[in-house]
mmCIF file of C-alpha atoms and ligand atoms in Angstrom:
data_model
loop_
_atom_site.group_PDB
_atom_site.id
_atom_site.type_symbol
_atom_site.label_atom_id
_atom_site.label_comp_id
_atom_site.label_asym_id
_atom_site.label_seq_id
_atom_site.Cartn_x
_atom_site.Cartn_y
_atom_site.Cartn_z
ATOM 1 C CA UNK A 1 24.696 15.168 -2.555
ATOM 2 C CA UNK A 2 21.492 15.420 -2.422
ATOM 3 C CA UNK A 3 18.830 13.815 -0.625
ATOM 4 C CA UNK A 4 16.006 15.567 0.452
ATOM 5 C CA UNK A 5 12.755 16.532 1.709
ATOM 6 C CA UNK A 6 10.024 17.605 -0.582
ATOM 7 C CA UNK A 7 7.602 19.408 1.644
ATOM 8 C CA UNK A 8 4.185 18.322 0.466
ATOM 9 C CA UNK A 9 2.462 21.278 1.910
ATOM 10 C CA UNK A 10 -1.105 20.241 1.280
ATOM 11 C CA UNK A 11 -1.217 17.676 4.063
ATOM 12 C CA UNK A 12 2.219 18.067 5.536
ATOM 13 C CA UNK A 13 3.774 14.980 4.002
ATOM 14 C CA UNK A 14 7.489 14.623 3.711
ATOM 15 C CA UNK A 15 8.950 12.696 0.827
ATOM 16 C CA UNK A 16 12.515 11.702 0.022
ATOM 17 C CA UNK A 17 13.657 12.432 -3.478
ATOM 18 C CA UNK A 18 17.054 12.660 -5.048
ATOM 19 C CA UNK A 19 17.901 16.067 -6.370
ATOM 20 C CA UNK A 20 18.675 19.540 -5.145
ATOM 21 C CA UNK A 21 17.442 20.683 -1.783
ATOM 22 C CA UNK A 22 14.165 22.409 -2.463
ATOM 23 C CA UNK A 23 10.643 22.711 -1.190
ATOM 24 C CA UNK A 24 7.777 21.629 -3.383
ATOM 25 C CA UNK A 25 4.104 22.198 -3.023
ATOM 26 C CA UNK A 26 2.509 18.973 -4.175
ATOM 27 C CA UNK A 27 -0.707 20.642 -5.254
ATOM 28 C CA UNK A 28 0.919 23.246 -7.449
ATOM 29 C CA UNK A 29 3.942 21.336 -8.759
ATOM 30 C CA UNK A 30 3.001 17.751 -9.492
ATOM 31 C CA UNK A 31 5.208 17.749 -12.574
ATOM 32 C CA UNK A 32 8.323 18.425 -10.477
ATOM 33 C CA UNK A 33 7.642 15.434 -8.304
ATOM 34 C CA UNK A 34 6.439 13.166 -11.036
ATOM 35 C CA UNK A 35 9.436 11.134 -12.177
ATOM 36 C CA UNK A 36 11.421 11.847 -8.997
ATOM 37 C CA UNK A 37 13.032 8.812 -7.371
ATOM 38 C CA UNK A 38 11.914 7.589 -3.990
ATOM 39 C CA UNK A 39 8.607 7.743 -2.169
ATOM 40 C CA UNK A 40 6.048 10.291 -3.249
ATOM 41 C CA UNK A 41 2.334 10.814 -3.427
ATOM 42 C CA UNK A 42 0.807 9.618 -6.667
ATOM 43 C CA UNK A 43 -0.554 12.159 -9.122
ATOM 44 C CA UNK A 44 -3.241 11.634 -11.740
ATOM 45 C CA UNK A 45 -0.773 10.818 -14.504
ATOM 46 C CA UNK A 46 0.492 7.841 -12.459
ATOM 47 C CA UNK A 47 -2.921 6.181 -12.553
ATOM 48 C CA UNK A 48 -2.394 3.880 -15.582
ATOM 49 C CA UNK A 49 0.869 2.500 -14.153
ATOM 50 C CA UNK A 50 -0.706 2.033 -10.756
ATOM 51 C CA UNK A 51 -3.617 0.092 -12.236
ATOM 52 C CA UNK A 52 -1.151 -2.230 -13.974
ATOM 53 C CA UNK A 53 0.924 -2.654 -10.838
ATOM 54 C CA UNK A 54 -2.016 -3.510 -8.587
ATOM 55 C CA UNK A 55 -3.656 -5.832 -11.080
ATOM 56 C CA UNK A 56 -0.424 -7.711 -11.759
ATOM 57 C CA UNK A 57 0.538 -8.016 -8.099
ATOM 58 C CA UNK A 58 -2.803 -9.332 -6.818
ATOM 59 C CA UNK A 59 -4.247 -11.595 -9.459
ATOM 60 C CA UNK A 60 -2.775 -11.341 -12.928
ATOM 61 C CA UNK A 61 -0.765 -14.285 -14.251
ATOM 62 C CA UNK A 62 2.412 -12.386 -13.314
ATOM 63 C CA UNK A 63 1.237 -12.366 -9.691
ATOM 64 C CA UNK A 64 2.246 -16.034 -9.523
ATOM 65 C CA UNK A 65 5.861 -14.864 -9.586
ATOM 66 C CA UNK A 66 5.260 -13.190 -6.239
ATOM 67 C CA UNK A 67 4.627 -14.996 -2.963
ATOM 68 C CA UNK A 68 1.075 -13.825 -2.171
ATOM 69 C CA UNK A 69 -0.844 -14.227 -5.425
ATOM 70 C CA UNK A 70 -4.568 -14.533 -4.842
ATOM 71 C CA UNK A 71 -5.162 -15.672 -8.447
ATOM 72 C CA UNK A 72 -6.487 -19.051 -7.255
ATOM 73 C CA UNK A 73 -8.807 -17.440 -4.724
ATOM 74 C CA UNK A 74 -10.263 -14.467 -6.558
ATOM 75 C CA UNK A 75 -11.020 -13.477 -10.145
ATOM 76 C CA UNK A 76 -11.807 -10.040 -11.520
ATOM 77 C CA UNK A 77 -9.461 -7.187 -12.247
ATOM 78 C CA UNK A 78 -9.116 -5.785 -8.678
ATOM 79 C CA UNK A 79 -9.165 -2.068 -9.542
ATOM 80 C CA UNK A 80 -9.824 0.370 -12.380
ATOM 81 C CA UNK A 81 -8.419 3.734 -13.303
ATOM 82 C CA UNK A 82 -11.389 5.680 -11.949
ATOM 83 C CA UNK A 83 -10.899 4.090 -8.539
ATOM 84 C CA UNK A 84 -7.201 4.897 -8.564
ATOM 85 C CA UNK A 85 -7.940 8.515 -9.440
ATOM 86 C CA UNK A 86 -10.422 8.651 -6.584
ATOM 87 C CA UNK A 87 -7.774 7.375 -4.151
ATOM 88 C CA UNK A 88 -5.380 10.040 -5.442
ATOM 89 C CA UNK A 89 -7.788 12.934 -5.324
ATOM 90 C CA UNK A 90 -10.256 12.512 -2.505
ATOM 91 C CA UNK A 91 -9.825 14.258 0.827
ATOM 92 C CA UNK A 92 -8.215 12.320 3.671
ATOM 93 C CA UNK A 93 -6.686 9.865 1.231
ATOM 94 C CA UNK A 94 -3.085 9.344 0.155
ATOM 95 C CA UNK A 95 -1.899 7.015 -2.551
ATOM 96 C CA UNK A 96 1.805 6.586 -1.942
ATOM 97 C CA UNK A 97 4.191 5.145 -4.496
ATOM 98 C CA UNK A 98 7.826 4.139 -4.683
ATOM 99 C CA UNK A 99 9.715 4.831 -7.893
ATOM 100 C CA UNK A 100 13.373 3.914 -7.963
ATOM 101 C CA UNK A 101 13.926 5.122 -11.492
ATOM 102 C CA UNK A 102 12.299 2.376 -13.545
ATOM 103 C CA UNK A 103 8.687 3.385 -13.043
ATOM 104 C CA UNK A 104 6.367 2.503 -10.209
ATOM 105 C CA UNK A 105 7.842 -0.297 -8.117
ATOM 106 C CA UNK A 106 5.353 -0.329 -5.246
ATOM 107 C CA UNK A 107 2.365 1.466 -3.813
ATOM 108 C CA UNK A 108 0.005 1.619 -0.885
ATOM 109 C CA UNK A 109 -3.024 3.618 0.125
ATOM 110 C CA UNK A 110 -3.708 5.401 3.406
ATOM 111 C CA UNK A 111 -7.024 6.797 4.454
ATOM 112 C CA UNK A 112 -7.920 8.806 7.523
ATOM 113 C CA UNK A 113 -10.742 6.924 9.245
ATOM 114 C CA UNK A 114 -10.898 9.357 12.172
ATOM 115 C CA UNK A 115 -10.323 8.660 15.879
ATOM 116 C CA UNK A 116 -6.600 8.319 15.181
ATOM 117 C CA UNK A 117 -7.014 5.374 12.827
ATOM 118 C CA UNK A 118 -5.490 5.198 9.354
ATOM 119 C CA UNK A 119 -6.723 2.492 7.016
ATOM 120 C CA UNK A 120 -3.986 0.841 4.949
ATOM 121 C CA UNK A 121 -4.635 -0.938 1.654
ATOM 122 C CA UNK A 122 -3.975 -1.261 -2.083
ATOM 123 C CA UNK A 123 -0.545 -2.539 -1.105
ATOM 124 C CA UNK A 124 1.448 -3.869 -4.030
ATOM 125 C CA UNK A 125 5.034 -4.548 -5.024
ATOM 126 C CA UNK A 126 5.940 -5.442 -8.589
ATOM 127 C CA UNK A 127 5.757 -9.270 -8.503
ATOM 128 C CA UNK A 128 9.276 -9.904 -9.814
ATOM 129 C CA UNK A 129 10.687 -7.593 -7.139
ATOM 130 C CA UNK A 130 8.908 -9.153 -4.165
ATOM 131 C CA UNK A 131 10.700 -10.859 -1.301
ATOM 132 C CA UNK A 132 13.567 -8.341 -1.324
ATOM 133 C CA UNK A 133 12.450 -6.028 1.451
ATOM 134 C CA UNK A 134 10.550 -3.495 -0.657
ATOM 135 C CA UNK A 135 7.212 -4.208 1.020
ATOM 136 C CA UNK A 136 8.747 -3.763 4.466
ATOM 137 C CA UNK A 137 10.163 -0.367 3.391
ATOM 138 C CA UNK A 138 6.789 0.729 2.030
ATOM 139 C CA UNK A 139 5.090 -0.258 5.265
ATOM 140 C CA UNK A 140 7.614 1.686 7.358
ATOM 141 C CA UNK A 141 7.105 4.780 5.192
ATOM 142 C CA UNK A 142 3.321 4.413 5.365
ATOM 143 C CA UNK A 143 3.408 4.266 9.155
ATOM 144 C CA UNK A 144 5.396 7.492 9.360
ATOM 145 C CA UNK A 145 3.092 9.248 6.932
ATOM 146 C CA UNK A 146 -0.024 8.043 8.715
ATOM 147 C CA UNK A 147 1.310 9.567 11.921
ATOM 148 C CA UNK A 148 2.431 12.815 10.272
ATOM 149 C CA UNK A 149 -0.564 13.342 8.022
ATOM 150 C CA UNK A 150 -3.469 12.112 10.087
ATOM 151 C CA UNK A 151 -2.036 12.071 13.584
ATOM 152 C CA UNK A 152 -2.779 8.358 13.493
ATOM 153 C CA UNK A 153 -1.984 6.231 16.508
ATOM 154 C CA UNK A 154 -3.089 3.034 14.817
ATOM 155 C CA UNK A 155 -3.194 1.532 11.369
ATOM 156 C CA UNK A 156 -5.815 -1.003 10.285
ATOM 157 C CA UNK A 157 -6.192 -3.219 7.269
ATOM 158 C CA UNK A 158 -8.287 -6.077 6.007
ATOM 159 C CA UNK A 159 -6.691 -9.248 4.649
ATOM 160 C CA UNK A 160 -8.249 -12.338 3.157
ATOM 161 C CA UNK A 161 -8.341 -14.882 5.983
ATOM 162 C CA UNK A 162 -7.046 -17.531 3.572
ATOM 163 C CA UNK A 163 -3.799 -15.561 2.991
ATOM 164 C CA UNK A 164 -2.116 -17.176 5.967
ATOM 165 C CA UNK A 165 1.532 -16.537 5.030
ATOM 166 C CA UNK A 166 0.714 -12.896 4.418
ATOM 167 C CA UNK A 167 -1.019 -12.565 7.786
ATOM 168 C CA UNK A 168 1.989 -14.150 9.509
ATOM 169 C CA UNK A 169 4.210 -11.539 7.856
ATOM 170 C CA UNK A 170 1.970 -8.704 9.018
ATOM 171 C CA UNK A 171 2.161 -10.180 12.502
ATOM 172 C CA UNK A 172 5.955 -10.081 12.266
ATOM 173 C CA UNK A 173 5.577 -6.408 11.372
ATOM 174 C CA UNK A 174 3.594 -5.786 14.543
ATOM 175 C CA UNK A 175 -0.030 -6.155 13.382
ATOM 176 C CA UNK A 176 -2.504 -8.139 15.440
ATOM 177 C CA UNK A 177 -5.908 -9.620 14.624
ATOM 178 C CA UNK A 178 -8.680 -7.552 16.158
ATOM 179 C CA UNK A 179 -11.107 -10.493 16.092
ATOM 180 C CA UNK A 180 -13.329 -8.599 13.677
ATOM 181 C CA UNK A 181 -14.170 -10.046 10.263
ATOM 182 C CA UNK A 182 -15.630 -8.444 7.135
ATOM 183 C CA UNK A 183 -17.600 -9.729 4.215
ATOM 184 C CA UNK A 184 -15.819 -10.585 0.981
ATOM 185 C CA UNK A 185 -15.883 -9.242 -1.644
ATOM 186 C CA UNK A 186 -15.979 -5.628 -0.627
ATOM 187 C CA UNK A 187 -16.536 -4.605 -4.268
ATOM 188 C CA UNK A 188 -18.227 -7.224 -6.446
ATOM 189 C CA UNK A 189 -17.392 -5.301 -9.632
ATOM 190 C CA UNK A 190 -13.716 -6.155 -9.290
ATOM 191 C CA UNK A 191 -13.584 -9.329 -7.200
ATOM 192 C CA UNK A 192 -15.180 -12.651 -8.056
ATOM 193 C CA UNK A 193 -14.661 -15.340 -5.415
ATOM 194 C CA UNK A 194 -13.183 -18.530 -6.854
ATOM 195 C CA UNK A 195 -14.037 -20.575 -3.809
ATOM 196 C CA UNK A 196 -16.553 -20.558 -0.996
ATOM 197 C CA UNK A 197 -15.818 -19.246 2.444
ATOM 198 C CA UNK A 198 -13.653 -16.233 1.626
ATOM 199 C CA UNK A 199 -13.762 -13.435 4.182
ATOM 200 C CA UNK A 200 -11.552 -10.665 5.512
ATOM 201 C CA UNK A 201 -9.918 -10.469 8.905
ATOM 202 C CA UNK A 202 -9.135 -7.063 10.386
ATOM 203 C CA UNK A 203 -5.570 -6.405 11.543
ATOM 204 C CA UNK A 204 -4.438 -3.459 13.615
ATOM 205 C CA UNK A 205 -1.067 -2.084 14.603
ATOM 206 C CA UNK A 206 -0.491 0.573 17.234
ATOM 207 C CA UNK A 207 2.024 2.966 15.770
ATOM 208 C CA UNK A 208 3.663 4.160 18.917
ATOM 209 C CA UNK A 209 4.773 0.691 19.920
ATOM 210 C CA UNK A 210 8.391 -0.265 19.374
ATOM 211 C CA UNK A 211 9.324 -0.661 15.754
ATOM 212 C CA UNK A 212 9.063 -4.186 14.362
ATOM 213 C CA UNK A 213 12.243 -6.210 14.260
ATOM 214 C CA UNK A 214 14.328 -5.593 11.138
HETATM 215 C C1 COA B 301 2.426 -8.136 0.193
HETATM 216 C C2 COA B 301 3.543 -7.484 -0.590
HETATM 217 C C3 COA B 301 3.242 -5.998 -0.791
HETATM 218 C C4 COA B 301 4.882 -7.661 0.188
HETATM 219 O O1 COA B 301 5.916 -7.067 -0.545
HETATM 220 P P1 COA B 301 7.399 -7.711 -0.575
HETATM 221 O O2 COA B 301 8.259 -6.741 -1.284
HETATM 222 O O3 COA B 301 7.361 -9.103 -1.069
HETATM 223 O O4 COA B 301 7.740 -7.708 0.994
HETATM 224 P P2 COA B 301 9.163 -7.912 1.671
HETATM 225 O O5 COA B 301 10.133 -8.439 0.673
HETATM 226 O O6 COA B 301 9.524 -6.677 2.410
HETATM 227 O O7 COA B 301 8.828 -8.999 2.764
HETATM 228 C C5 COA B 301 8.437 -10.263 2.381
HETATM 229 C C6 COA B 301 8.361 -11.151 3.597
HETATM 230 O O8 COA B 301 7.784 -12.401 3.233
HETATM 231 C C7 COA B 301 8.721 -13.429 3.414
HETATM 232 N N1 COA B 301 8.532 -14.304 2.262
HETATM 233 C C8 COA B 301 9.106 -14.222 1.067
HETATM 234 N N2 COA B 301 8.688 -15.250 0.290
HETATM 235 C C9 COA B 301 7.830 -15.970 1.043
HETATM 236 C C10 COA B 301 7.074 -17.145 0.804
HETATM 237 N N3 COA B 301 7.126 -17.798 -0.355
HETATM 238 N N4 COA B 301 6.265 -17.604 1.800
HETATM 239 C C11 COA B 301 6.200 -16.946 2.984
HETATM 240 N N5 COA B 301 6.911 -15.833 3.259
HETATM 241 C C12 COA B 301 7.716 -15.349 2.292
HETATM 242 C C13 COA B 301 10.060 -12.777 3.459
HETATM 243 O O9 COA B 301 10.957 -13.541 4.231
HETATM 244 C C14 COA B 301 9.718 -11.460 4.162
HETATM 245 O O10 COA B 301 9.548 -11.652 5.543
HETATM 246 P P3 COA B 301 10.487 -10.807 6.590
HETATM 247 O O11 COA B 301 10.259 -9.361 6.238
HETATM 248 O O12 COA B 301 9.962 -11.163 7.949
HETATM 249 O O13 COA B 301 11.899 -11.267 6.329
HETATM 250 C C15 COA B 301 3.709 -8.165 -1.976
HETATM 251 O O14 COA B 301 3.908 -9.548 -1.788
HETATM 252 C C16 COA B 301 2.536 -7.969 -2.925
HETATM 253 O O15 COA B 301 2.477 -7.014 -3.682
HETATM 254 N N6 COA B 301 1.559 -8.921 -2.916
HETATM 255 C C17 COA B 301 0.417 -8.861 -3.834
HETATM 256 C C18 COA B 301 -0.656 -7.918 -3.368
HETATM 257 C C19 COA B 301 -1.097 -8.205 -1.949
HETATM 258 O O16 COA B 301 -1.365 -9.340 -1.579
HETATM 259 N N7 COA B 301 -1.168 -7.142 -1.146
HETATM 260 C C20 COA B 301 -1.544 -7.217 0.256
HETATM 261 C C21 COA B 301 -2.991 -7.417 0.407
HETATM 262 S S1 COA B 301 -3.453 -7.398 2.142
#
């Protein structure tokens, strides 16, 4: 048995996969990791699936099967393949995915913003699988990776202020409002407001606090 650490040498990430105990270099062996079960960094060939996942979770008609759909708040397609590839490939950026054997189930993005802050975003769970604890697992993994990879002591994100249930959940996970707000949309090519008054609030969590309640 078999669980195990793939040592993603490029930025020192650890990833759990099922298989034989072995070390992998993410940069030189993406094919070995691609298709492995568990959490892993996305590679370029994951991009089409990730686009579908993010679009369906945020705003597509399927998003209404989840509990946080923003389909009534925002139009537009949220993300394109070029943007996903950029998140995968650019320095200081990690696109993390969870694959439990049936394709990409969930993802999130981490970016090193310097000064010990990791920015968290592009967070999506397949809509029909939401509300079963997957998002909480992804968040816990992201926090560990932000600490390991960037030496982060804090994680920040922006959330639409109108997504009140979602913000309450993040608060249960240990995030707090910083009081800062940001303009919406951040990218007018992929987000068309469907009502007036949309804006982002900034949330922050200090990573060395006690873990959130389970
Ligand atoms: C946000 C998201 C990633 C969460 O993933 P998830 O797998 O549903 O998360 P979990 O199942 O771990 O947790 C869901 C939480 O919401 C609660 N919840 C479930 N249905 C709910 C509902 N209808 N209303 C309010 N809360 C609800 C659950 O009780 C759980 O809370 P708990 O962890 O305190 O028990 C997922 O909903 C998603 O992909 N949303 C679309 C994209 C998005 O909005 N991303 C975030 C942008 S900031």
